[in-house]
Short mmCIF file of C-alpha atoms in Angstrom, two decimals:
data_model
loop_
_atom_site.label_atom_id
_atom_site.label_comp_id
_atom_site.label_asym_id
_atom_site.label_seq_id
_atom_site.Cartn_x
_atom_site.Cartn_y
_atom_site.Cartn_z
CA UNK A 1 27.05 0.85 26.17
CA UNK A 2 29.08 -2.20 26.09
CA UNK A 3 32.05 -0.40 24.67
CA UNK A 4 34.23 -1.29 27.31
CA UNK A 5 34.20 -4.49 26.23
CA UNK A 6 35.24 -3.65 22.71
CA UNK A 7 39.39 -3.66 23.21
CA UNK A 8 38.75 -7.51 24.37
CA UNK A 9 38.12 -8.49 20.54
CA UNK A 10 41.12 -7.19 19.00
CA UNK A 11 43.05 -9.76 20.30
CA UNK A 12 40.36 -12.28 20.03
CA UNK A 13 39.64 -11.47 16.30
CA UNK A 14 42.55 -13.96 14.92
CA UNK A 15 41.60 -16.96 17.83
CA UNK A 16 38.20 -16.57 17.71
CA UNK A 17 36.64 -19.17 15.17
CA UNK A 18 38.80 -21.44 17.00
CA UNK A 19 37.13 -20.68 20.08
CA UNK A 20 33.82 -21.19 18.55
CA UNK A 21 34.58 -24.32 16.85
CA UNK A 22 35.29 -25.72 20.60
CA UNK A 23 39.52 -25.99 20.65
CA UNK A 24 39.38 -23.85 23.73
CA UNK A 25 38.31 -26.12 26.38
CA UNK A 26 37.12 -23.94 28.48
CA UNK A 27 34.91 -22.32 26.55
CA UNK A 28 33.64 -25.90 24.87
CA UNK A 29 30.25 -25.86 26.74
CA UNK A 30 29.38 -22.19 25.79
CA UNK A 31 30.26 -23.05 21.93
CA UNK A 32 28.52 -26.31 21.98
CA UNK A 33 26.10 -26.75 19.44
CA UNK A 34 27.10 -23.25 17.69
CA UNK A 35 26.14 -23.90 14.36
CA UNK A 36 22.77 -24.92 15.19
CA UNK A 37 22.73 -21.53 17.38
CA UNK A 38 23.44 -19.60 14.37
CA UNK A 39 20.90 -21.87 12.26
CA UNK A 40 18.17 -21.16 15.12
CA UNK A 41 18.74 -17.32 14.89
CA UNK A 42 18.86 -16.93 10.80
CA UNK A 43 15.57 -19.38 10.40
CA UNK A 44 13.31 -16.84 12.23
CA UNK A 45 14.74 -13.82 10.83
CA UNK A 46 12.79 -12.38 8.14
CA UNK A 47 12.90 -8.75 6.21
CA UNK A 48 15.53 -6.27 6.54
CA UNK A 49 17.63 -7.91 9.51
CA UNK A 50 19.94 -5.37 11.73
CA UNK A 51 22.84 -7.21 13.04
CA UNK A 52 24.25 -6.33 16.00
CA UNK A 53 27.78 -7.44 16.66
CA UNK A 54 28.70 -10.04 13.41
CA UNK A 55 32.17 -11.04 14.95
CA UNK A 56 33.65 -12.84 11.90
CA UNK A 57 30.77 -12.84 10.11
CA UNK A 58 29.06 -16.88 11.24
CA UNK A 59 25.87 -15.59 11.54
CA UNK A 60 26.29 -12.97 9.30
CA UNK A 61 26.87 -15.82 6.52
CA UNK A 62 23.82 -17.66 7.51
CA UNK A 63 21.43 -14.66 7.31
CA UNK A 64 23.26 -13.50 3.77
CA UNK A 65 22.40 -17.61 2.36
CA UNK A 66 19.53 -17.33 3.01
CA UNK A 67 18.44 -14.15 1.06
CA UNK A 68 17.94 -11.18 3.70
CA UNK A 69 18.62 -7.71 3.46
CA UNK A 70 21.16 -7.52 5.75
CA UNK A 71 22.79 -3.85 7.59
CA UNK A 72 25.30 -5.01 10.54
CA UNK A 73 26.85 -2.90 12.94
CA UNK A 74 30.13 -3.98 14.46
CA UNK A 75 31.84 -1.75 17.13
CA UNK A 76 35.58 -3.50 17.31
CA UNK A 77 37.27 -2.20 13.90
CA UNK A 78 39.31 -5.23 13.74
CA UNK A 79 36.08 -7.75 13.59
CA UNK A 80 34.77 -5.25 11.17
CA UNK A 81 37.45 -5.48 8.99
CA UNK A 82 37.24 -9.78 9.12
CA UNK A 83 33.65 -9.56 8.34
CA UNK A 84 34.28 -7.49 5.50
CA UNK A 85 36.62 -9.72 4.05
CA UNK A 86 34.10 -12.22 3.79
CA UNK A 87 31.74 -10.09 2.05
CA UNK A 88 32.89 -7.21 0.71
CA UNK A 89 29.43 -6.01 -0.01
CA UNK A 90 27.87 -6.10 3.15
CA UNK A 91 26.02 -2.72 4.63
CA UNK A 92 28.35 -2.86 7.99
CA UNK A 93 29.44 0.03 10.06
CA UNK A 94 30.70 1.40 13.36
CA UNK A 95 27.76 0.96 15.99
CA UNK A 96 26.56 -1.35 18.58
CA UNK A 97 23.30 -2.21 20.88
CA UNK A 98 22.31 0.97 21.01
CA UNK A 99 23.95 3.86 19.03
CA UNK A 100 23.46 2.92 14.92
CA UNK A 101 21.83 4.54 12.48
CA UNK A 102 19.11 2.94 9.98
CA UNK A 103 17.86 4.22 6.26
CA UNK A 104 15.32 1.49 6.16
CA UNK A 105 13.05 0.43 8.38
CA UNK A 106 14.17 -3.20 9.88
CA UNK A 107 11.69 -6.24 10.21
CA UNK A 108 14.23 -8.12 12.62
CA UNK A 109 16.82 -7.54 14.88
CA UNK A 110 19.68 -10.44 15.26
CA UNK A 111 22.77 -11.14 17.38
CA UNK A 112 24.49 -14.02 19.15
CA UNK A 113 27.17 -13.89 22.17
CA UNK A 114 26.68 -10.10 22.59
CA UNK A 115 23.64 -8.68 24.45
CA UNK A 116 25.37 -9.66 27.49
CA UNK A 117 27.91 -6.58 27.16
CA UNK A 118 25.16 -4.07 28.13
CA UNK A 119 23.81 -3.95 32.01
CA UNK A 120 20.45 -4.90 32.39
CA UNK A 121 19.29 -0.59 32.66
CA UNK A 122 21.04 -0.93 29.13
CA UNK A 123 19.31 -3.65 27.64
CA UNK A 124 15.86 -2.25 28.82
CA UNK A 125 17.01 0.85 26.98
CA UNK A 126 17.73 -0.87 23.72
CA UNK A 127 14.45 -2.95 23.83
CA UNK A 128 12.74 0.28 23.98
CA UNK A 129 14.85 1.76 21.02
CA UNK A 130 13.94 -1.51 18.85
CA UNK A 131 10.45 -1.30 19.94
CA UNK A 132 10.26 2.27 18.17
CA UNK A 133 12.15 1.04 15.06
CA UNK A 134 9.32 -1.90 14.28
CA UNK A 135 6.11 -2.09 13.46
CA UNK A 136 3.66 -4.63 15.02
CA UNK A 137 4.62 -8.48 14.63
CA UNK A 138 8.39 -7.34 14.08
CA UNK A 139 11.29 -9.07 15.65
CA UNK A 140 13.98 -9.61 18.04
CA UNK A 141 15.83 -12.48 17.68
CA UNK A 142 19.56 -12.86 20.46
CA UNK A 143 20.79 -16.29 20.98
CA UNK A 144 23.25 -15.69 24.39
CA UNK A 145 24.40 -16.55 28.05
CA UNK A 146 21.61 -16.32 30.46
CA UNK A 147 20.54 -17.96 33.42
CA UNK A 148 17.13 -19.43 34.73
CA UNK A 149 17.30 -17.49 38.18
CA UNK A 150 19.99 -16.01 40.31
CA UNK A 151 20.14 -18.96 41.92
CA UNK A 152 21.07 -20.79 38.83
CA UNK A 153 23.92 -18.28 37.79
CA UNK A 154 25.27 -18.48 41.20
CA UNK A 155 25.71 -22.27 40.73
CA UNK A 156 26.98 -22.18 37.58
CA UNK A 157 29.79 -19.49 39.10
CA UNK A 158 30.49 -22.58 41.90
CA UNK A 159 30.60 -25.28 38.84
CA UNK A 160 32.84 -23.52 37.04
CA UNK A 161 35.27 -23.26 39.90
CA UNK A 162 35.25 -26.24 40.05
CA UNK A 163 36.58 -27.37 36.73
CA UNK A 164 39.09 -24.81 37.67
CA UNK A 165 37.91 -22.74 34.20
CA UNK A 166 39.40 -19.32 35.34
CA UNK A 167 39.38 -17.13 32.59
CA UNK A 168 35.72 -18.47 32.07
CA UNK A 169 35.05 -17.99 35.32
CA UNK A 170 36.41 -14.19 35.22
CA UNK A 171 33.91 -13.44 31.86
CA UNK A 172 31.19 -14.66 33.75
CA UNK A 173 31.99 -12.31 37.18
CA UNK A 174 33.05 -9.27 35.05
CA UNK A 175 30.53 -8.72 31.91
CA UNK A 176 26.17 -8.78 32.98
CA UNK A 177 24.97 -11.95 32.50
CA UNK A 178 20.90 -11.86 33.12
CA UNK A 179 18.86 -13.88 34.35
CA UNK A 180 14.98 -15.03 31.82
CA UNK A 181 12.83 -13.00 34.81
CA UNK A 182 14.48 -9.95 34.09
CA UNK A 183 15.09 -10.24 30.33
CA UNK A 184 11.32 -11.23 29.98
CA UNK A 185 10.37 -8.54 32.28
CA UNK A 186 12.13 -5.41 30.10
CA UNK A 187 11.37 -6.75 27.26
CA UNK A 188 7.40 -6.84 28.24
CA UNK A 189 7.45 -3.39 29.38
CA UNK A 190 9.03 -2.33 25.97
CA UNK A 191 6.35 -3.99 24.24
CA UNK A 192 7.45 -7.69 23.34
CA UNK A 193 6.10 -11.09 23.84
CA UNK A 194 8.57 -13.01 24.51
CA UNK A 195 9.70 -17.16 24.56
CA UNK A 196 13.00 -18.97 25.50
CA UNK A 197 14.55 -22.02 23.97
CA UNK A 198 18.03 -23.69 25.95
CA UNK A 199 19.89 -24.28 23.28
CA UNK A 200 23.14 -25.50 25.43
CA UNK A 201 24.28 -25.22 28.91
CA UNK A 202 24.80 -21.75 28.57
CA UNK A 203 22.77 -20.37 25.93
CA UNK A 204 19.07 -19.21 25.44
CA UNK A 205 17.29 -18.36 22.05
CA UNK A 206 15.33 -15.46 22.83
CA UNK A 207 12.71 -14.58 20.86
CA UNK A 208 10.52 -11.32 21.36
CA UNK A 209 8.39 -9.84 18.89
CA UNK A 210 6.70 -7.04 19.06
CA UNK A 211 3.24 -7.02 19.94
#
């Protein structure tokens, strides 16, 4: 469920805004543009927004600014505990993609640099769960890594290599990057319409709502 990606954040927790803001080189092209990826994901979320994965709490700022009801679920405790520094009152808890638990029915479902934790059988899963959880015209809204085609992730892999970007390199071998086809393709059979906006070299908006 993604979980075995969870240890990798406790040492990330206190380096991480850093590696956002674009001091770690070679994660400068995935970063690039990240405020305006946060930006992109807040303006179309509307209604009680889940939030899967807040990190720090970027996003999590954005969506709070700008009025919504906000319930985030945040499965590394020591990213839970940053976000809630920020904002003491947030509704966050112990959860991720696919195990959480809702008292109120959600309008929109948010999340940036996470979706990619969960194998493509997983993500179809999810889309299914969040299909059940909205009504008609409601929302999900990821901004992460994906690539056009195989073919396309394959030369990114060779790129990277390249610039001699190993750790990158490693994250994109180990954790299940998709490609649009098959993101589009499970999130149609759950029940979405769905469109995707490059926002950098690496990352897509994806926008599905519920049909």
């Amino acid at each position: 469920m993604g979980r075995e990606f969870v240890e990798i954040f406790d040492e990330w927790a206190d380096s991480y805004d850093a590696s956002v803001s674009g001091q770690d080189e070679e994660y400068a092209a995935v970063f690039e543009h990240y405020d305006t990826i946060l930006e992109e994901v807040a303006a179309k979320a509307t209604g009680h927004t889940i939030e899967f994965g807040p990190g720090t709490g970027n996003l999590t700022e954005k969506l709070l600014v700008k009025g919504l009801n906000v319930t985030a679920f945040e499965p590394n405790n020591a990213m839970r505990l940053r976000t809630l520094e920020r904002f003491p009152a947030l509704n966050i808890s112990d959860g991720d993609f696919l195990d959480f638990e809702l008292t109120e029915q959600p309008e929109t479902f948010v999340s940036t640099y996470a979706f990619h934790h969960l194998t493509d059988e997983e993500k179809a899963k999810a889309a299914k769960i969040y299909a059940s959880k909205l009504n008609a015209g409601g929302q999900i809204v990821f901004a992460d890594t994906i690539f056009e085609t195989t073919e396309a992730k394959l030369a990114q892999w060779e790129k990277v290599e390249q610039q001699r970007y190993h750790n990158l390199l490693e994250d994109l071998k180990r954790e299940y990057y998709t490609t649009i086809p098959v993101m589009n393709g499970l999130l149609d059979e759950a029940g979405f319409a769905t469109s995707f906006k490059r926002l950098n070299e690496y990352v897509w908006l994806i926008h599905a709502v519920k049909k």
